[in-house]
Every structure is written in structure tokens, then in C-alpha cells.
CSV table of C-alpha atoms in Angstrom, one decimal:
chain,number,residue,atom,x,y,z
A,24,MET,CA,0.1,0.0,0.0
A,25,ARG,CA,1.1,3.5,-0.8
A,26,LYS,CA,0.1,6.9,0.6
A,27,VAL,CA,0.4,9.6,-1.9
A,28,LYS,CA,0.5,13.1,-0.5
A,29,ILE,CA,-0.7,15.5,-3.3
A,30,TYR,CA,-0.2,19.3,-3.0
A,31,ILE,CA,-2.3,21.5,-5.4
A,32,THR,CA,-1.5,25.1,-5.8
A,33,LEU,CA,-2.7,27.9,-8.0
A,34,LYS,CA,-0.2,28.6,-10.7
A,35,GLU,CA,2.1,31.5,-10.5
A,36,GLY,CA,0.4,34.6,-11.8
A,37,VAL,CA,-3.2,33.4,-11.2
A,38,LEU,CA,-4.8,35.7,-8.7
A,39,ASP,CA,-5.6,34.1,-5.4
A,40,PRO,CA,-8.6,35.7,-3.8
A,41,GLN,CA,-8.6,33.4,-0.8
A,42,GLY,CA,-4.8,34.0,-0.2
A,43,LYS,CA,-5.5,37.8,-0.4
A,44,ALA,CA,-8.3,37.6,2.2
A,45,VAL,CA,-6.0,35.5,4.6
A,46,GLN,CA,-3.1,37.9,4.0
A,47,ASN,CA,-5.5,40.7,4.9
A,48,SER,CA,-6.5,39.0,8.2
A,49,LEU,CA,-2.8,38.4,9.2
A,50,HIS,CA,-2.1,41.9,8.5
A,51,SER,CA,-4.9,43.0,10.9
A,52,LEU,CA,-3.3,40.7,13.4
A,53,GLU,CA,-0.2,42.9,13.0
A,54,TYR,CA,1.9,40.3,11.1
A,55,LYS,CA,3.0,43.2,8.8
A,56,ASN,CA,5.9,41.3,7.3
A,57,VAL,CA,3.6,38.8,5.5
A,58,ASN,CA,4.0,39.7,1.8
A,59,GLU,CA,1.8,37.0,0.2
A,60,VAL,CA,-0.3,34.1,1.0
A,61,ARG,CA,-1.4,31.4,-1.4
A,62,VAL,CA,-4.1,29.0,-0.5
A,63,GLY,CA,-3.9,25.5,-1.9
A,64,LYS,CA,-5.2,22.0,-1.3
A,65,TYR,CA,-3.7,19.0,0.2
A,66,MET,CA,-5.0,15.4,-0.4
A,67,GLU,CA,-3.9,12.0,0.8
A,68,VAL,CA,-4.6,9.1,-1.5
A,69,MET,CA,-4.3,5.5,-0.3
A,70,LEU,CA,-3.7,3.1,-3.1
A,71,GLU,CA,-2.4,-0.3,-4.0
A,72,ASP,CA,1.0,-0.2,-5.7
A,73,THR,CA,1.1,-0.9,-9.3
A,74,GLU,CA,3.6,-0.9,-12.0
A,75,ASN,CA,3.2,2.7,-13.4
A,76,LEU,CA,2.2,4.3,-10.1
A,77,GLU,CA,3.5,7.7,-11.0
A,78,GLU,CA,2.1,7.7,-14.4
A,79,GLN,CA,-1.2,6.8,-12.7
A,80,ILE,CA,-1.0,9.6,-10.3
A,81,ASP,CA,-0.1,12.1,-12.9
A,82,LYS,CA,-3.1,11.0,-14.9
A,83,MET,CA,-5.5,11.4,-11.8
A,84,CYS,CA,-4.3,14.9,-11.2
A,85,ASP,CA,-4.5,16.0,-14.9
A,86,GLN,CA,-8.0,14.4,-15.3
A,87,LEU,CA,-9.6,15.5,-12.1
A,88,LEU,CA,-7.8,16.5,-9.1
A,89,ALA,CA,-6.1,19.5,-10.4
A,90,ASN,CA,-7.3,21.8,-13.2
A,91,PRO,CA,-4.2,22.4,-15.3
A,92,VAL,CA,-5.5,25.7,-16.5
A,93,ILE,CA,-5.2,27.3,-13.1
A,94,GLU,CA,-3.4,24.8,-10.9
A,95,ASP,CA,0.1,23.1,-10.4
A,96,TYR,CA,0.5,20.0,-8.4
A,97,THR,CA,3.4,18.0,-6.7
A,98,TYR,CA,3.3,14.8,-4.7
A,99,THR,CA,5.1,12.6,-2.7
A,100,ILE,CA,4.7,8.8,-2.4
A,101,GLU,CA,5.2,6.9,1.0
A,102,GLU,CA,5.3,3.2,1.9
A,103,VAL,CA,2.6,2.3,4.3
A,104,VAL,CA,3.5,-0.7,6.4
B,30,MET,CA,-37.7,22.5,-31.5
B,31,LYS,CA,-36.9,20.1,-28.7
B,32,PHE,CA,-34.7,21.0,-25.8
B,33,ALA,CA,-33.1,18.9,-23.3
B,34,VAL,CA,-32.4,20.3,-19.8
B,35,VAL,CA,-29.7,18.1,-18.2
B,36,VAL,CA,-30.3,17.5,-14.4
B,37,PHE,CA,-27.3,16.6,-12.2
B,38,PRO,CA,-27.5,16.0,-8.5
B,39,GLY,CA,-27.3,19.5,-7.2
B,40,SER,CA,-28.8,21.3,-10.2
B,41,ASN,CA,-31.2,24.0,-8.9
B,42,CYS,CA,-31.9,26.3,-11.9
B,43,ASP,CA,-33.1,23.4,-14.0
B,44,ARG,CA,-36.8,24.4,-13.6
B,45,ASP,CA,-36.1,27.9,-14.4
B,46,MET,CA,-34.5,26.9,-17.7
B,47,TYR,CA,-37.3,24.4,-18.4
B,48,TYR,CA,-39.8,27.1,-17.7
B,49,ALA,CA,-38.0,29.5,-20.0
B,50,VAL,CA,-38.1,27.2,-22.9
B,51,LYS,CA,-41.5,25.6,-22.4
B,52,ASP,CA,-43.6,28.5,-21.2
B,53,ALA,CA,-41.8,31.7,-22.3
B,54,LEU,CA,-40.4,30.5,-25.6
B,55,GLY,CA,-43.1,28.1,-26.2
B,56,GLU,CA,-41.2,25.1,-27.5
B,57,GLU,CA,-40.9,21.5,-26.5
B,58,ALA,CA,-38.5,20.8,-23.4
B,59,ASP,CA,-37.7,17.8,-21.2
B,60,LEU,CA,-35.9,17.6,-17.9
B,61,VAL,CA,-33.6,14.7,-18.3
B,62,TRP,CA,-31.8,13.0,-15.3
B,63,TYR,CA,-28.1,12.7,-16.2
B,64,LYS,CA,-27.9,9.0,-15.5
B,65,GLU,CA,-30.8,8.0,-17.8
B,66,ALA,CA,-30.6,10.7,-20.4
B,67,ASP,CA,-30.5,9.8,-24.2
B,68,LEU,CA,-29.7,13.1,-25.8
B,69,SER,CA,-29.8,11.8,-29.5
B,70,ASN,CA,-33.2,13.0,-30.2
B,71,TYR,CA,-33.0,16.6,-28.9
B,72,ASP,CA,-32.1,19.6,-31.0
B,73,SER,CA,-30.5,21.5,-28.2
B,74,ILE,CA,-28.9,20.8,-25.0
B,75,LEU,CA,-29.2,23.2,-21.9
B,76,LEU,CA,-26.9,22.8,-18.9
B,77,PRO,CA,-28.6,24.6,-16.0
B,78,GLY,CA,-27.1,26.4,-13.0
B,79,GLY,CA,-26.8,25.0,-9.4
B,80,PHE,CA,-24.1,23.1,-7.5
B,81,SER,CA,-23.7,19.9,-9.4
B,82,TYR,CA,-22.3,17.2,-7.1
B,83,GLY,CA,-22.2,20.0,-4.4
B,84,ASP,CA,-19.3,21.6,-6.2
B,85,TYR,CA,-17.0,19.3,-4.4
B,86,LEU,CA,-13.3,19.7,-5.5
B,87,ARG,CA,-14.1,22.5,-8.0
B,88,SER,CA,-17.2,23.8,-9.5
B,89,GLY,CA,-18.4,21.6,-12.3
B,90,ALA,CA,-15.4,19.2,-11.9
B,91,ILE,CA,-17.2,16.1,-10.8
B,92,ALA,CA,-20.0,16.5,-13.2
B,93,SER,CA,-17.6,16.8,-16.0
B,94,THR,CA,-16.5,13.2,-15.3
B,95,SER,CA,-20.0,11.7,-15.4
B,96,ASP,CA,-21.1,9.2,-18.2
B,97,ILE,CA,-23.4,11.9,-19.9
B,98,ILE,CA,-20.5,14.1,-20.9
B,99,GLU,CA,-19.6,11.8,-23.8
B,100,GLN,CA,-23.1,12.4,-25.1
B,101,ILE,CA,-22.8,16.2,-24.8
B,102,ARG,CA,-19.4,16.1,-26.5
B,103,GLU,CA,-21.0,14.1,-29.4
B,104,ALA,CA,-23.8,16.7,-29.6
B,105,ALA,CA,-21.4,19.6,-29.7
B,106,GLU,CA,-19.3,17.8,-32.5
B,107,ALA,CA,-22.6,17.4,-34.4
B,108,GLY,CA,-23.1,21.1,-34.3
B,109,LYS,CA,-26.1,21.2,-31.9
B,110,PRO,CA,-26.6,24.4,-29.9
B,111,ILE,CA,-25.4,23.7,-26.3
B,112,LEU,CA,-26.0,26.4,-23.7
B,113,GLY,CA,-24.3,26.2,-20.2
B,114,VAL,CA,-25.4,28.8,-17.7
B,115,CYS,CA,-23.6,29.4,-14.4
B,116,ASN,CA,-22.7,25.9,-13.0
B,117,GLY,CA,-23.4,24.7,-16.7
B,118,PHE,CA,-20.7,27.1,-17.9
B,119,GLN,CA,-18.4,25.7,-15.3
B,120,VAL,CA,-19.1,22.1,-16.4
B,121,LEU,CA,-18.3,23.1,-20.0
B,122,LEU,CA,-15.0,24.7,-18.9
B,123,GLU,CA,-14.1,21.6,-16.8
B,124,MET,CA,-14.9,19.2,-19.7
B,125,GLY,CA,-12.8,21.2,-22.1
B,126,LEU,CA,-15.5,22.2,-24.5
B,127,LEU,CA,-14.7,25.8,-23.7
B,128,PRO,CA,-11.2,27.2,-22.8
B,129,GLY,CA,-10.3,28.6,-19.5
B,130,ALA,CA,-11.4,28.0,-15.8
B,131,MET,CA,-13.2,29.5,-13.0
B,132,LEU,CA,-11.8,31.1,-9.9
B,133,PRO,CA,-13.6,32.4,-6.8
B,134,ASN,CA,-15.1,35.9,-7.2
B,135,LYS,CA,-12.3,38.5,-6.7
B,136,HIS,CA,-14.0,39.8,-3.4
B,137,LEU,CA,-14.9,36.2,-2.3
B,138,LYS,CA,-18.5,37.2,-2.0
B,139,PHE,CA,-21.5,35.2,-3.5
B,140,MET,CA,-23.2,37.8,-5.7
B,141,CYS,CA,-26.9,37.9,-6.7
B,142,HIS,CA,-28.1,40.8,-8.6
B,143,TYR,CA,-28.7,42.3,-12.0
B,144,GLU,CA,-25.8,43.2,-14.2
B,145,THR,CA,-25.6,45.0,-17.4
B,146,LEU,CA,-24.0,42.9,-20.2
B,147,ILE,CA,-22.7,44.1,-23.5
B,148,VAL,CA,-23.5,41.9,-26.5
B,149,GLU,CA,-20.0,41.7,-28.1
B,150,ASN,CA,-20.9,39.4,-30.9
B,151,ALA,CA,-24.6,39.6,-32.1
B,152,GLU,CA,-23.9,37.1,-35.0
B,153,THR,CA,-23.8,33.8,-32.9
B,154,LEU,CA,-26.7,31.4,-32.9
B,155,PHE,CA,-27.3,32.6,-29.3
B,156,THR,CA,-27.4,36.3,-29.9
B,157,ASN,CA,-28.7,36.9,-33.3
B,158,GLN,CA,-31.8,38.6,-31.8
B,159,TYR,CA,-29.6,41.2,-30.0
B,160,ASP,CA,-27.9,44.2,-31.6
B,161,GLU,CA,-24.0,44.5,-31.5
B,162,LYS,CA,-23.0,46.4,-28.4
B,163,GLU,CA,-26.6,46.4,-27.1
B,164,ARG,CA,-26.8,46.5,-23.3
B,165,ILE,CA,-29.0,44.1,-21.6
B,166,SER,CA,-29.9,43.5,-18.1
B,167,ILE,CA,-29.4,39.8,-16.8
B,168,PRO,CA,-29.2,38.6,-13.2
B,169,ILE,CA,-26.1,37.0,-11.8
B,170,ALA,CA,-25.9,34.6,-8.9
B,171,HIS,CA,-22.5,33.0,-8.3
B,172,GLY,CA,-19.5,32.6,-6.0
B,173,ASP,CA,-17.1,31.2,-8.6
B,174,GLY,CA,-17.6,33.4,-11.5
B,175,ASN,CA,-14.2,34.9,-12.0
B,176,TYR,CA,-13.4,33.7,-15.5
B,177,TYR,CA,-9.7,33.0,-16.0
B,178,CYS,CA,-7.6,32.2,-19.2
B,179,ASP,CA,-3.9,33.1,-20.0
B,180,GLU,CA,-3.2,36.0,-22.3
B,181,GLN,CA,-2.7,33.7,-25.4
B,182,THR,CA,-6.1,32.2,-24.9
B,183,TYR,CA,-7.7,35.6,-24.4
B,184,GLN,CA,-6.2,36.9,-27.6
B,185,THR,CA,-7.5,33.8,-29.5
B,186,LEU,CA,-11.0,34.4,-27.9
B,187,LYS,CA,-10.9,37.9,-29.3
B,188,GLU,CA,-9.6,37.2,-32.7
B,189,ASN,CA,-12.2,34.4,-33.3
B,190,ASN,CA,-15.0,36.6,-32.0
B,191,GLN,CA,-15.7,33.9,-29.2
B,192,ILE,CA,-16.6,36.6,-26.6
B,193,ALA,CA,-20.3,36.7,-26.8
B,194,PHE,CA,-21.0,39.0,-23.7
B,195,THR,CA,-19.0,41.2,-21.4
B,196,TYR,CA,-19.8,43.0,-18.1
B,197,GLU,CA,-20.3,46.7,-18.3
B,198,LYS,CA,-19.0,46.8,-14.8
B,199,ASN,CA,-16.9,43.6,-13.9
B,200,PRO,CA,-18.4,42.1,-10.7
B,201,ASN,CA,-16.1,39.3,-10.2
B,202,GLY,CA,-12.8,40.0,-11.6
B,203,SER,CA,-12.9,38.0,-14.8
B,204,VAL,CA,-10.4,38.3,-17.5
B,205,GLY,CA,-11.4,41.1,-20.0
B,206,ASP,CA,-14.7,41.5,-18.3
B,207,ILE,CA,-15.9,38.2,-19.9
B,208,ALA,CA,-19.5,37.2,-19.0
B,209,GLY,CA,-19.9,34.5,-21.8
B,210,ILE,CA,-17.9,32.9,-24.4
B,211,THR,CA,-18.5,30.4,-27.3
B,212,ASN,CA,-16.4,27.6,-28.7
B,213,GLU,CA,-14.6,28.2,-31.9
B,214,THR,CA,-17.5,26.9,-34.1
B,215,GLY,CA,-20.0,29.1,-32.2
B,216,ASN,CA,-22.5,26.3,-31.3
B,217,VAL,CA,-21.4,26.1,-27.6
B,218,LEU,CA,-22.0,29.0,-25.3
B,219,GLY,CA,-21.2,29.2,-21.8
B,220,MET,CA,-22.2,32.2,-19.6
B,221,MET,CA,-22.3,33.0,-15.8
B,222,PRO,CA,-25.5,35.3,-15.9
B,223,HIS,CA,-28.8,33.8,-15.9
B,224,PRO,CA,-30.8,34.4,-19.2
B,225,GLU,CA,-33.5,32.0,-18.1
B,226,ARG,CA,-34.3,34.2,-15.0
B,227,ALA,CA,-35.1,37.2,-17.2
B,228,VAL,CA,-37.7,35.8,-19.9
B,229,GLU,CA,-40.8,37.8,-18.9
B,230,SER,CA,-41.8,41.1,-17.5
B,231,LEU,CA,-43.6,39.5,-14.5
B,232,LEU,CA,-40.1,38.4,-13.5
B,233,GLY,CA,-38.9,42.0,-13.8
B,234,ASN,CA,-37.1,41.8,-17.0
B,235,GLU,CA,-37.3,40.0,-20.3
B,236,ASP,CA,-33.8,40.6,-21.8
B,237,GLY,CA,-32.9,37.0,-21.5
B,238,LEU,CA,-35.8,35.7,-23.7
B,239,ARG,CA,-34.1,36.9,-26.9
B,240,LEU,CA,-31.2,34.5,-26.2
B,241,PHE,CA,-33.7,31.5,-26.4
B,242,GLN,CA,-35.4,33.2,-29.5
B,243,SER,CA,-31.9,33.3,-31.2
B,244,ILE,CA,-31.5,29.6,-30.8
B,245,LEU,CA,-35.0,29.0,-32.3
B,246,THR,CA,-34.5,31.4,-35.1
B,247,HIS,CA,-31.2,30.0,-36.0
B,248,TRP,CA,-32.7,26.4,-35.9
B,249,ARG,CA,-35.7,27.4,-38.0
B,250,ASN,CA,-33.6,29.1,-40.6
B,251,ARG,CA,-31.4,26.1,-40.8
B,252,HIS,CA,-34.3,23.9,-41.2
B,253,ALA,CA,-35.9,25.9,-43.8
B,254,ILE,CA,-32.7,25.7,-45.9
B,255,ASN,CA,-32.4,21.9,-45.4
B,256,ALA,CA,-36.2,21.6,-46.3
């Protein structure tokens, strides 16, 4: 079994309204040194190991989990004992 | 002319759409459940607003993986008019029939009010009953209506006259004030504002009715030529 940790973030240059709102709140808490906040998604997918695991994960991300028009993704694969 | 209004779990503007076609336009319409739908006998397919699959993951994303999508794609390739409003627009983007993607509104608020739209292209099969640059009033109701595409895609949209409607005063941050776009061949329209909610004066406004009349006019003309 593998645990895949997927991080989905908005592409650079895509305006992040949620990030902006969080940044404004941090500023109002007096964290004046916060220059930017980007809000993303984190997913954990547990799956059986297969031959082309990475290929499969890339496909999942491109087809559904991330929208390649606005989002980038990275992931790590961990062994689950 | 026979219209199909596709109902997904979570669609909630389906009856408005059905009413607009059946009663205001006076044509045949069916509400079709996405799992059982056979779209082959319909002349036009309408994807209503709402929150398909609760908008889990991203607006329209889960719906864009359902079985009926293949039929919608085939209908689009066959040249049938396909209109996606609000969540229907989001589904069309997620399934790749239209370019771009939706982000949350710039100020993150859900907005529900009338907006003035400018008809940028009055020659599409969805807009032939409007005048070029005509200003019309159509209600919006969305949280994720901030249309995004990269600069190159935007230029292509402009060059191909694919921008059907823009906002006079951009409410959500959309690139180029875009409110609605068509595909390259012009038979698929996605728009965030709700024309089906503005089809008779009793509702306060009938500027949306001419969009449905445009589809009908186009269909009748085509039929007359073929006959």
C-alpha cells in the first residue's frame, strides 16, 4: 500500500482571492511582514502499488484532482506498512 | 424544436431553464436525469445552474467526469446548440468544451443581482436577436464566476469573436470583463449570468428571452434551408 500526498497550488500569476483575504487578516493581526499568502489543497490518497504508479497519479491529477488551466501539483509517495 | 435540460444531482436552476423554454419560448422541453438521459433526439442541450455534485473539489469538476459528458461532447461535435449557464458554464470549462477555468469571485462574496451585459458578438446562434454592443440586463448569482484564461487564450477568443457577452462593470474579476464565451465553431455558449431568469416582464425583465429566441431562429432558418 502507498500513501500519496498531493499538493495542489494555484499557478504563479493566477490571482488567489482566498490567499489575499487570509493575508489581509494576518495584517490585521499585526503580522506586517507577510508579503503574500497562497491557499492550496492537500490530499492524501491511499492506493495499492502498481507498476506505473507515478504515471497513474499524474493522470489522476490531470484528469480530475487539479485543473491544469489554473493549478499546479506536486506529490510524494510513501510506503505504508 | 426540442430542448433537453440536463439535471445533475445539485442542479437547482433546472426548472427555471425548463420554464423559460416551455412557457416563455413556447417550445418543447424535457428535464432529463443525467444517468438515464438519451440526448440523441434533442435539437439543443441546456446545462442549468446550480451546484452539481455539491461543487466538491471544484465547481463543475465532478459533473464533467459523469457518463453523460460523452453524449454532450458528441452533440457539440454534431453542431447542436449547447448552452451552459452558471454551473453549466463551469461544467463546459471543466470538460474542456470551452477554454479557461473559474476562480472564486475577486472579493470572495457570493453575488446575486442584476448586471448590465454588453453583447459583443450579435452574430452567434445565441445572440442573433440582439444588436451588436446592445446593453442588456441579466441577473447573476454565483460565487465562482471569476473567469480566467491566459493571455494567449484571451487573444484567441478575441480574434475568433468568441466573446459573446462582457460585463459593463466587472463584478467578479473575470479576464477581459468576460461574461460569456462560445467555442470556435460557435455552437457552444457558456455564460455566468442567468438569461432564463429574465424571460418575462412578470419576473421584472425579459432581456434573456431573446437568447432563447436566437437559438430558435437559427434552428428554423437552418431547417428551412435543409427543407
